[in-house]
Coordinates of C-alpha atoms in Angstrom, one line a residue:
M1 CA 20.4 -20.1 60.0
P2 CA 19.6 -16.7 58.8
R3 CA 16.2 -15.9 57.3
P4 CA 16.5 -14.3 53.9
L5 CA 16.7 -10.5 54.2
G6 CA 13.7 -8.5 53.1
E7 CA 14.0 -6.2 50.1
L8 CA 14.8 -3.1 52.2
E9 CA 17.0 -5.0 54.6
D10 CA 19.0 -6.3 51.6
A11 CA 19.3 -2.7 50.2
V12 CA 20.7 -1.5 53.5
M13 CA 23.0 -4.5 54.0
T14 CA 24.3 -4.2 50.5
R15 CA 25.6 -0.7 51.3
V16 CA 27.0 -1.8 54.7
W17 CA 28.8 -4.7 53.0
Q18 CA 30.0 -2.6 50.0
W19 CA 31.3 0.3 52.1
N20 CA 33.0 -2.1 54.5
R21 CA 33.3 0.4 57.3
P22 CA 31.1 1.8 60.1
V23 CA 28.1 3.7 58.7
T24 CA 25.4 5.9 60.0
V25 CA 21.7 5.9 59.3
R26 CA 22.1 9.3 57.6
E27 CA 24.8 7.9 55.1
V28 CA 22.6 5.0 54.2
L29 CA 19.5 7.2 53.9
E30 CA 21.3 9.6 51.6
D31 CA 22.4 6.8 49.3
L32 CA 19.0 5.1 49.3
Q33 CA 17.3 8.4 48.4
Q34 CA 19.2 8.4 45.1
E35 CA 17.0 5.4 44.2
R36 CA 13.7 5.9 46.1
S37 CA 11.8 8.2 48.4
I38 CA 12.4 7.0 51.9
A39 CA 12.2 8.5 55.4
Y40 CA 15.0 8.7 57.9
T41 CA 12.9 6.9 60.5
T42 CA 12.3 4.0 58.1
V43 CA 16.0 3.5 57.6
M44 CA 16.6 3.8 61.3
T45 CA 14.0 1.2 62.0
V46 CA 15.5 -1.2 59.4
M47 CA 19.0 -0.8 60.8
D48 CA 17.7 -1.3 64.4
N49 CA 16.0 -4.5 63.2
L50 CA 19.2 -5.7 61.5
H51 CA 21.0 -5.0 64.8
Q52 CA 18.4 -7.0 66.7
K53 CA 18.7 -9.9 64.2
G54 CA 22.5 -9.9 64.7
W55 CA 23.4 -8.7 61.2
V56 CA 25.1 -5.5 62.3
R57 CA 26.7 -4.3 65.6
R58 CA 26.5 -0.7 66.6
E59 CA 28.5 1.7 68.6
V60 CA 27.4 5.1 69.9
E61 CA 29.1 8.1 68.3
G62 CA 27.8 11.4 69.7
R63 CA 24.0 11.2 69.4
A64 CA 24.0 8.6 66.6
Y65 CA 25.1 5.0 66.1
R66 CA 27.7 3.7 63.7
Y67 CA 26.7 0.3 62.3
T68 CA 29.2 -2.4 61.1
A69 CA 28.4 -5.7 59.4
V70 CA 28.9 -8.8 61.5
S71 CA 29.7 -11.0 58.5
N72 CA 30.1 -10.5 54.8
R73 CA 27.7 -11.1 51.9
A74 CA 29.5 -14.3 50.9
A75 CA 28.9 -15.8 54.4
Y76 CA 25.2 -14.8 54.2
S77 CA 24.8 -16.4 50.8
A78 CA 26.6 -19.5 51.9
A79 CA 24.4 -19.8 55.0
L80 CA 21.2 -19.5 52.8
M81 CA 22.5 -22.2 50.4
N82 CA 23.4 -24.5 53.2
E83 CA 20.0 -24.1 54.8
A84 CA 18.2 -24.8 51.6
W85 CA 20.3 -27.9 50.9
A86 CA 19.8 -29.1 54.5
Q87 CA 16.0 -28.8 54.1
S88 CA 16.0 -31.2 51.1
D89 CA 14.8 -34.8 51.6
N90 CA 17.3 -35.7 48.9
P91 CA 20.4 -33.5 49.2
A92 CA 22.2 -35.2 46.3
A93 CA 19.3 -34.6 43.9
A94 CA 19.0 -31.0 45.1
L95 CA 22.7 -30.5 44.3
V96 CA 22.3 -32.0 40.9
A97 CA 19.3 -29.8 40.1
F98 CA 21.2 -26.7 41.5
F99 CA 24.3 -27.5 39.4
G100 CA 22.1 -28.0 36.3
M101 CA 20.8 -24.4 36.7
M102 CA 24.3 -22.9 36.8
S103 CA 25.8 -21.0 33.9
P104 CA 29.2 -22.1 32.6
E105 CA 30.8 -19.2 34.5
Q106 CA 29.1 -20.3 37.7
R107 CA 30.2 -23.9 37.2
E108 CA 33.8 -22.6 36.7
S109 CA 33.5 -20.7 40.0
L110 CA 32.3 -23.8 41.6
N111 CA 35.2 -25.8 40.3
D112 CA 37.6 -23.1 41.5
A113 CA 36.0 -23.3 45.0
I114 CA 36.2 -27.1 45.1
R115 CA 40.0 -26.9 44.2
I116 CA 40.6 -24.3 47.0
V117 CA 38.7 -26.4 49.6
Q118 CA 40.5 -29.6 48.5
R119 CA 43.8 -27.8 48.7
D120 CA 43.2 -26.3 52.1
N121 CA 41.3 -29.3 53.6
P122 CA 42.5 -32.5 51.9
L123 CA 40.6 -35.7 52.5
P124 CA 42.6 -38.3 54.5
S125 CA 44.2 -40.7 52.0
A126 CA 42.9 -44.2 51.9
P127 CA 45.2 -46.8 53.5
E128 CA 47.4 -48.8 51.1
E129 CA 46.3 -52.4 50.4
G130 CA 47.0 -54.4 53.5
E131 CA 47.9 -51.3 55.5
G132 CA 45.9 -51.0 58.7
D133 CA 44.5 -54.5 58.2
P134 CA 45.8 -56.8 61.0
T135 CA 44.9 -59.9 59.0
A136 CA 47.0 -58.9 56.0
S137 CA 50.7 -60.0 56.5

């Protein structure tokens, strides 16, 4: 289970996910500097930490690395939600509370997701009455 990303880690990963291509520390730095004052070494350290944590892989290109996301933001979000749900002593109640916090748009997205999962992974159908029951004949 992934630990939640820190604020700066999230800012870096947001760029890596959005750009969806190998990126350099310099590219991330230049984009971050549009929002805040930050040093090259700080971004380099964060990207190295993300590599150590398994969020990005890197390949040497000249004297620098190019970093690529290992998974996407949706997978990260899903893992966080799954972990939070698994930590609950009453998962059904946690889901009810979570669904109660959702906006109508979020609930519609949830309904769409459920339809997709049910379409792609249908539950096995229940046996017809008497079917599979050796005593019924």
